[in-house]
């Protein structure tokens, strides 16, 4: 049972008591979406979200004054974290703060504290949740890379429609290499294509992803580029293979985005990718995603399989 005092409401989440504040505060002014609605979304989507976060160091994009205010990217665990929130001190490759280590927040697996942590983060206006392609073990040991990702970024006037066409070509390449591809929207303007792999040493996935991106660029240089330089990207889809770098993170499936409306990085059916004709075809808000999850379950479940294929050499 919730108890309200002033602007704070105390709720029970699993076995934890959480004080939620300013639930009526508007975080998405264009749609009037409140912090309370954001917390409600994350608490309801948690069953399909948590498995994709568990064991992965979390990076947060927080917007305490809403998406029209100043946001900030945070890797260090937020101040005032409850003692039951799991944290791990890990190496910080590529840290912009020149830190050798960072105290990361890491969700436990199959634990009520994972849900409580998600709700606590939503109360901090951590709208976006980002994770790397590697995990840490129960005692904090860094494990190998177990996900392959291609981030498809359209250079105007290209849109997600052109991203969808490239995603279908990526799927064919990955399928030929024995990998099962899944796709999601970025929740912004692009898409991502993933595949689960048997854990490998850092660098292997970047080498493979780069070779695939360069192959698609060679096949269709007018529409695809594997080069990050913005001068070559207008009208093309940039296949960002560098997202596989251990220092980088990608927005998690089911995460909200800090856009004018509460759009979500949304897992897709491949039929939806093939049928995309307008950018609007692949725009989903949080209410859409809750309905999709209720009907379809987790469309990213192929990333959670125990028996994972071996990554081919790039």
Short mmCIF file of C-alpha atoms in Angstrom, two decimals:
data_model
loop_
_atom_site.label_atom_id
_atom_site.label_comp_id
_atom_site.label_asym_id
_atom_site.label_seq_id
_atom_site.Cartn_x
_atom_site.Cartn_y
_atom_site.Cartn_z
CA UNK A 1 0.00 0.00 0.00
CA UNK A 2 1.32 3.43 -0.94
CA UNK A 3 1.60 6.18 1.67
CA UNK A 4 1.77 9.82 0.60
CA UNK A 5 3.25 12.70 2.54
CA UNK A 6 3.60 16.05 0.79
CA UNK A 7 5.30 15.42 -2.55
CA UNK A 8 6.67 12.00 -1.52
CA UNK A 9 4.92 8.65 -1.87
CA UNK A 10 6.32 5.56 -0.16
CA UNK A 11 5.68 2.27 -1.94
CA UNK A 12 6.67 -1.35 -1.45
CA UNK A 13 8.57 -2.87 -4.38
CA UNK A 14 9.30 -6.54 -3.80
CA UNK A 15 10.76 -6.47 -0.25
CA UNK A 16 11.98 -2.87 -0.43
CA UNK A 17 10.40 0.39 0.65
CA UNK A 18 10.98 3.23 -1.82
CA UNK A 19 10.24 6.92 -1.38
CA UNK A 20 9.09 8.27 -4.75
CA UNK A 21 9.05 12.04 -5.16
CA UNK A 22 7.26 14.56 -7.37
CA UNK A 23 5.26 11.99 -9.29
CA UNK A 24 3.28 14.68 -11.10
CA UNK A 25 6.40 16.42 -12.43
CA UNK A 26 6.32 16.71 -16.22
CA UNK A 27 9.32 15.00 -17.84
CA UNK A 28 8.08 15.09 -21.45
CA UNK A 29 6.44 18.53 -21.91
CA UNK A 30 5.24 17.89 -25.48
CA UNK A 31 3.03 15.01 -24.35
CA UNK A 32 2.58 15.97 -20.69
CA UNK A 33 4.14 12.68 -19.57
CA UNK A 34 4.87 12.71 -15.84
CA UNK A 35 7.53 11.08 -13.72
CA UNK A 36 4.82 8.88 -12.27
CA UNK A 37 4.00 7.58 -15.74
CA UNK A 38 7.69 6.93 -16.43
CA UNK A 39 7.98 4.93 -13.19
CA UNK A 40 4.81 3.03 -14.08
CA UNK A 41 6.21 2.16 -17.52
CA UNK A 42 9.51 0.88 -16.17
CA UNK A 43 7.84 -1.15 -13.42
CA UNK A 44 5.48 -2.80 -15.94
CA UNK A 45 8.05 -3.45 -18.67
CA UNK A 46 10.56 -4.82 -16.14
CA UNK A 47 9.86 -8.54 -16.79
CA UNK A 48 11.20 -8.25 -20.36
CA UNK A 49 13.69 -5.44 -19.66
CA UNK A 50 15.59 -6.84 -16.68
CA UNK A 51 17.03 -9.95 -18.42
CA UNK A 52 18.77 -7.64 -20.93
CA UNK A 53 20.27 -5.49 -18.17
CA UNK A 54 21.17 -8.12 -15.59
CA UNK A 55 24.90 -8.55 -15.15
CA UNK A 56 25.76 -5.60 -17.43
CA UNK A 57 27.24 -2.38 -16.00
CA UNK A 58 24.61 0.32 -16.36
CA UNK A 59 25.18 3.78 -17.76
CA UNK A 60 22.38 6.28 -17.26
CA UNK A 61 21.09 9.36 -19.02
CA UNK A 62 19.29 11.39 -16.39
CA UNK A 63 16.94 14.30 -16.98
CA UNK A 64 15.81 15.56 -13.54
CA UNK A 65 14.15 18.61 -15.11
CA UNK A 66 12.64 16.75 -18.04
CA UNK A 67 13.79 16.29 -21.62
CA UNK A 68 13.73 20.05 -22.24
CA UNK A 69 16.15 20.58 -19.36
CA UNK A 70 19.82 19.78 -18.95
CA UNK A 71 20.50 16.05 -19.03
CA UNK A 72 23.69 14.26 -18.10
CA UNK A 73 25.34 10.90 -18.70
CA UNK A 74 26.30 9.00 -15.55
CA UNK A 75 28.34 5.82 -15.24
CA UNK A 76 29.18 6.10 -11.55
CA UNK A 77 26.43 4.81 -9.26
CA UNK A 78 24.21 7.75 -8.23
CA UNK A 79 24.73 9.32 -4.82
CA UNK A 80 22.44 8.08 -2.09
CA UNK A 81 22.07 4.60 -3.53
CA UNK A 82 20.33 2.25 -1.07
CA UNK A 83 22.66 -0.35 0.48
CA UNK A 84 20.85 -3.18 -1.32
CA UNK A 85 21.67 -1.80 -4.79
CA UNK A 86 24.41 -3.92 -6.35
CA UNK A 87 27.55 -2.03 -7.36
CA UNK A 88 30.82 -3.26 -8.81
CA UNK A 89 34.14 -1.41 -9.08
CA UNK A 90 35.34 -2.12 -12.62
CA UNK A 91 37.99 -0.89 -15.04
CA UNK A 92 36.88 2.20 -16.96
CA UNK A 93 38.41 2.00 -20.46
CA UNK A 94 38.07 5.27 -22.35
CA UNK A 95 36.80 7.21 -19.32
CA UNK A 96 36.29 10.89 -20.16
CA UNK A 97 37.09 11.67 -16.50
CA UNK A 98 40.48 9.90 -16.67
CA UNK A 99 39.39 7.37 -14.08
CA UNK A 100 41.02 3.96 -13.88
CA UNK A 101 37.94 2.48 -12.23
CA UNK A 102 34.26 3.32 -11.86
CA UNK A 103 31.68 2.11 -9.35
CA UNK A 104 29.04 0.78 -11.73
CA UNK A 105 25.50 -0.16 -10.91
CA UNK A 106 24.80 -3.77 -11.94
CA UNK A 107 21.37 -5.37 -11.77
CA UNK A 108 21.25 -8.83 -10.20
CA UNK A 109 19.63 -11.70 -12.07
CA UNK A 110 16.24 -13.11 -11.01
CA UNK A 111 16.04 -11.01 -7.90
CA UNK A 112 13.37 -8.71 -6.48
CA UNK A 113 16.09 -6.13 -5.94
CA UNK A 114 16.40 -5.79 -9.73
CA UNK A 115 12.83 -4.50 -9.97
CA UNK A 116 13.32 -2.23 -6.96
CA UNK A 117 16.49 -0.85 -8.57
CA UNK A 118 14.65 -0.11 -11.82
CA UNK A 119 11.94 1.80 -9.95
CA UNK A 120 14.55 3.67 -7.90
CA UNK A 121 16.35 4.71 -11.09
CA UNK A 122 13.13 5.84 -12.73
CA UNK A 123 12.46 8.01 -9.69
CA UNK A 124 15.85 9.65 -10.37
CA UNK A 125 14.60 10.47 -13.89
CA UNK A 126 17.09 8.03 -15.41
CA UNK A 127 15.13 7.99 -18.64
CA UNK A 128 17.72 6.17 -20.75
CA UNK A 129 19.49 2.94 -19.80
CA UNK A 130 22.64 1.98 -21.70
CA UNK A 131 24.73 -1.21 -21.43
CA UNK A 132 27.90 -2.68 -22.98
CA UNK A 133 28.06 -5.93 -24.93
CA UNK A 134 29.81 -7.75 -22.04
CA UNK A 135 28.86 -8.86 -18.54
CA UNK A 136 30.32 -9.26 -15.09
CA UNK A 137 30.06 -12.38 -12.98
CA UNK A 138 28.41 -12.67 -9.56
CA UNK A 139 31.73 -11.84 -7.86
CA UNK A 140 32.56 -8.92 -10.16
CA UNK A 141 34.80 -10.66 -12.68
CA UNK A 142 34.67 -9.17 -16.17
CA UNK A 143 33.47 -11.70 -18.72
CA UNK A 144 33.99 -11.86 -22.48
CA UNK A 145 31.83 -10.11 -25.06
CA UNK A 146 28.62 -12.11 -25.64
CA UNK A 147 26.69 -9.76 -27.95
CA UNK A 148 27.40 -8.48 -31.43
CA UNK A 149 25.78 -5.18 -32.42
CA UNK A 150 25.49 -3.04 -35.53
CA UNK A 151 24.20 0.50 -34.94
CA UNK A 152 22.54 1.87 -38.09
CA UNK A 153 22.60 5.66 -38.21
CA UNK A 154 20.88 7.43 -41.14
CA UNK A 155 22.48 10.52 -42.63
CA UNK A 156 19.75 12.92 -43.79
CA UNK A 157 17.81 12.76 -46.01
CA UNK A 158 18.01 9.00 -45.32
CA UNK A 159 15.72 7.79 -42.53
CA UNK A 160 14.89 4.63 -40.63
CA UNK A 161 13.26 3.37 -43.85
CA UNK A 162 16.71 3.04 -45.40
CA UNK A 163 18.02 1.62 -42.11
CA UNK A 164 15.42 -1.14 -42.40
CA UNK A 165 16.68 -2.08 -45.87
CA UNK A 166 20.26 -2.32 -44.57
CA UNK A 167 19.09 -4.30 -41.54
CA UNK A 168 17.55 -6.92 -43.83
CA UNK A 169 20.86 -7.24 -45.69
CA UNK A 170 22.72 -7.57 -42.40
CA UNK A 171 20.36 -10.32 -41.37
CA UNK A 172 21.23 -12.33 -44.49
CA UNK A 173 24.96 -11.99 -43.84
CA UNK A 174 24.61 -13.00 -40.19
CA UNK A 175 22.34 -15.91 -41.07
CA UNK A 176 24.93 -17.19 -43.57
CA UNK A 177 27.49 -17.07 -40.76
CA UNK A 178 25.28 -19.07 -38.41
CA UNK A 179 24.15 -16.13 -36.26
CA UNK A 180 20.53 -15.29 -35.36
CA UNK A 181 19.86 -11.59 -35.92
CA UNK A 182 17.32 -9.53 -34.01
CA UNK A 183 16.44 -5.91 -34.68
CA UNK A 184 15.14 -2.96 -32.70
CA UNK A 185 14.54 0.70 -33.21
CA UNK A 186 16.93 3.05 -31.48
CA UNK A 187 13.92 4.98 -30.21
CA UNK A 188 15.44 7.98 -31.96
CA UNK A 189 16.15 8.01 -35.71
CA UNK A 190 17.98 4.75 -36.37
CA UNK A 191 18.04 1.01 -35.68
CA UNK A 192 20.27 -1.66 -34.18
CA UNK A 193 20.82 -5.25 -35.24
CA UNK A 194 22.15 -7.73 -32.66
CA UNK A 195 23.18 -11.35 -32.42
CA UNK A 196 24.06 -13.51 -29.42
CA UNK A 197 27.53 -15.10 -29.57
CA UNK A 198 29.66 -17.38 -27.46
CA UNK A 199 31.78 -15.06 -25.28
CA UNK A 200 34.98 -13.96 -26.99
CA UNK A 201 37.98 -11.80 -26.19
CA UNK A 202 37.53 -8.03 -26.60
CA UNK A 203 38.27 -6.90 -30.11
CA UNK A 204 36.99 -9.98 -31.92
CA UNK A 205 33.49 -8.58 -32.33
CA UNK A 206 34.78 -5.22 -33.56
CA UNK A 207 36.94 -6.94 -36.17
CA UNK A 208 34.06 -9.07 -37.39
CA UNK A 209 31.54 -6.22 -37.39
CA UNK A 210 33.95 -3.96 -39.27
CA UNK A 211 34.49 -6.59 -41.96
CA UNK A 212 30.72 -7.03 -42.40
CA UNK A 213 30.15 -3.27 -42.55
CA UNK A 214 32.89 -2.86 -45.14
CA UNK A 215 31.41 -5.67 -47.24
CA UNK A 216 27.99 -4.01 -47.32
CA UNK A 217 29.63 -0.67 -48.12
CA UNK A 218 31.53 -2.23 -51.02
CA UNK A 219 28.32 -3.79 -52.35
CA UNK A 220 26.38 -0.51 -52.23
CA UNK A 221 28.67 2.51 -51.64
CA UNK A 222 25.98 5.03 -52.60
CA UNK A 223 23.74 3.95 -49.73
CA UNK A 224 26.04 2.49 -47.07
CA UNK A 225 29.20 3.67 -45.32
CA UNK A 226 31.38 2.08 -42.67
CA UNK A 227 33.23 5.37 -42.10
CA UNK A 228 32.35 7.58 -39.14
CA UNK A 229 33.35 10.90 -40.81
CA UNK A 230 30.21 13.03 -41.12
CA UNK A 231 31.30 14.41 -44.48
CA UNK A 232 30.59 11.04 -46.16
CA UNK A 233 27.35 10.24 -44.35
CA UNK A 234 24.62 12.44 -45.93
CA UNK A 235 22.11 10.20 -47.71
CA UNK A 236 23.83 7.03 -46.48
CA UNK A 237 23.38 4.60 -43.63
CA UNK A 238 26.43 4.57 -41.37
CA UNK A 239 26.97 1.05 -40.01
CA UNK A 240 28.62 1.84 -36.71
CA UNK A 241 30.63 -1.29 -35.97
CA UNK A 242 32.61 0.51 -33.25
CA UNK A 243 29.74 0.04 -30.79
CA UNK A 244 31.35 -3.34 -30.11
CA UNK A 245 34.28 -1.62 -28.41
CA UNK A 246 34.34 -2.63 -24.73
CA UNK A 247 34.40 1.05 -23.71
CA UNK A 248 31.13 1.79 -25.52
CA UNK A 249 27.51 1.22 -24.61
CA UNK A 250 24.28 0.95 -26.59
CA UNK A 251 20.79 1.91 -25.50
CA UNK A 252 19.08 -1.13 -23.97
CA UNK A 253 16.00 -2.73 -25.50
CA UNK A 254 12.82 -1.30 -23.93
CA UNK A 255 14.64 1.82 -22.70
CA UNK A 256 12.89 5.14 -23.03
CA UNK A 257 14.63 7.85 -25.02
CA UNK A 258 14.98 11.53 -24.17
CA UNK A 259 13.09 12.70 -27.24
CA UNK A 260 10.18 15.18 -27.37
CA UNK A 261 7.76 12.24 -26.96
CA UNK A 262 8.38 9.17 -24.75
CA UNK A 263 9.58 6.89 -27.54
CA UNK A 264 11.21 3.55 -26.75
CA UNK A 265 14.02 1.48 -28.23
CA UNK A 266 11.65 -1.20 -29.45
CA UNK A 267 12.37 -4.82 -30.47
CA UNK A 268 10.83 -5.62 -33.84
CA UNK A 269 9.42 -8.48 -35.86
CA UNK A 270 11.43 -8.93 -39.05
CA UNK A 271 8.14 -8.65 -40.96
CA UNK A 272 7.80 -5.13 -39.56
CA UNK A 273 11.31 -4.28 -40.73
CA UNK A 274 10.54 -5.56 -44.24
CA UNK A 275 7.24 -3.67 -44.36
CA UNK A 276 8.66 -0.29 -43.29
CA UNK A 277 7.78 2.39 -45.87
CA UNK A 278 7.57 5.54 -43.69
CA UNK A 279 9.59 6.61 -40.65
CA UNK A 280 6.34 6.63 -38.67
CA UNK A 281 5.98 2.88 -39.22
CA UNK A 282 8.75 2.23 -36.70
CA UNK A 283 8.00 4.81 -34.02
CA UNK A 284 6.68 3.37 -30.77
CA UNK A 285 5.81 5.15 -27.54
CA UNK A 286 5.84 3.58 -24.11
CA UNK A 287 2.15 2.71 -24.17
CA UNK A 288 2.61 0.97 -27.54
CA UNK A 289 5.52 -1.05 -26.17
CA UNK A 290 3.61 -2.22 -23.11
CA UNK A 291 0.85 -3.50 -25.40
CA UNK A 292 3.38 -5.19 -27.70
CA UNK A 293 5.09 -6.93 -24.79
CA UNK A 294 1.75 -8.14 -23.44
CA UNK A 295 0.88 -9.62 -26.84
CA UNK A 296 4.26 -10.82 -28.13
CA UNK A 297 6.43 -11.28 -25.07
CA UNK A 298 10.13 -10.50 -25.48
CA UNK A 299 11.05 -10.19 -29.16
CA UNK A 300 14.71 -10.01 -28.07
CA UNK A 301 14.64 -13.38 -26.31
CA UNK A 302 17.07 -14.83 -28.89
CA UNK A 303 19.81 -12.80 -27.17
CA UNK A 304 19.26 -14.71 -23.92
CA UNK A 305 19.86 -18.25 -25.16
CA UNK A 306 22.32 -20.41 -23.22
CA UNK A 307 23.71 -22.23 -26.27
CA UNK A 308 25.32 -19.40 -28.24
CA UNK A 309 26.94 -19.72 -31.67
CA UNK A 310 30.65 -19.14 -32.25
CA UNK A 311 31.55 -15.83 -33.84
CA UNK A 312 33.20 -16.31 -37.25
CA UNK A 313 36.56 -14.75 -37.92
CA UNK A 314 36.29 -11.28 -39.49
#
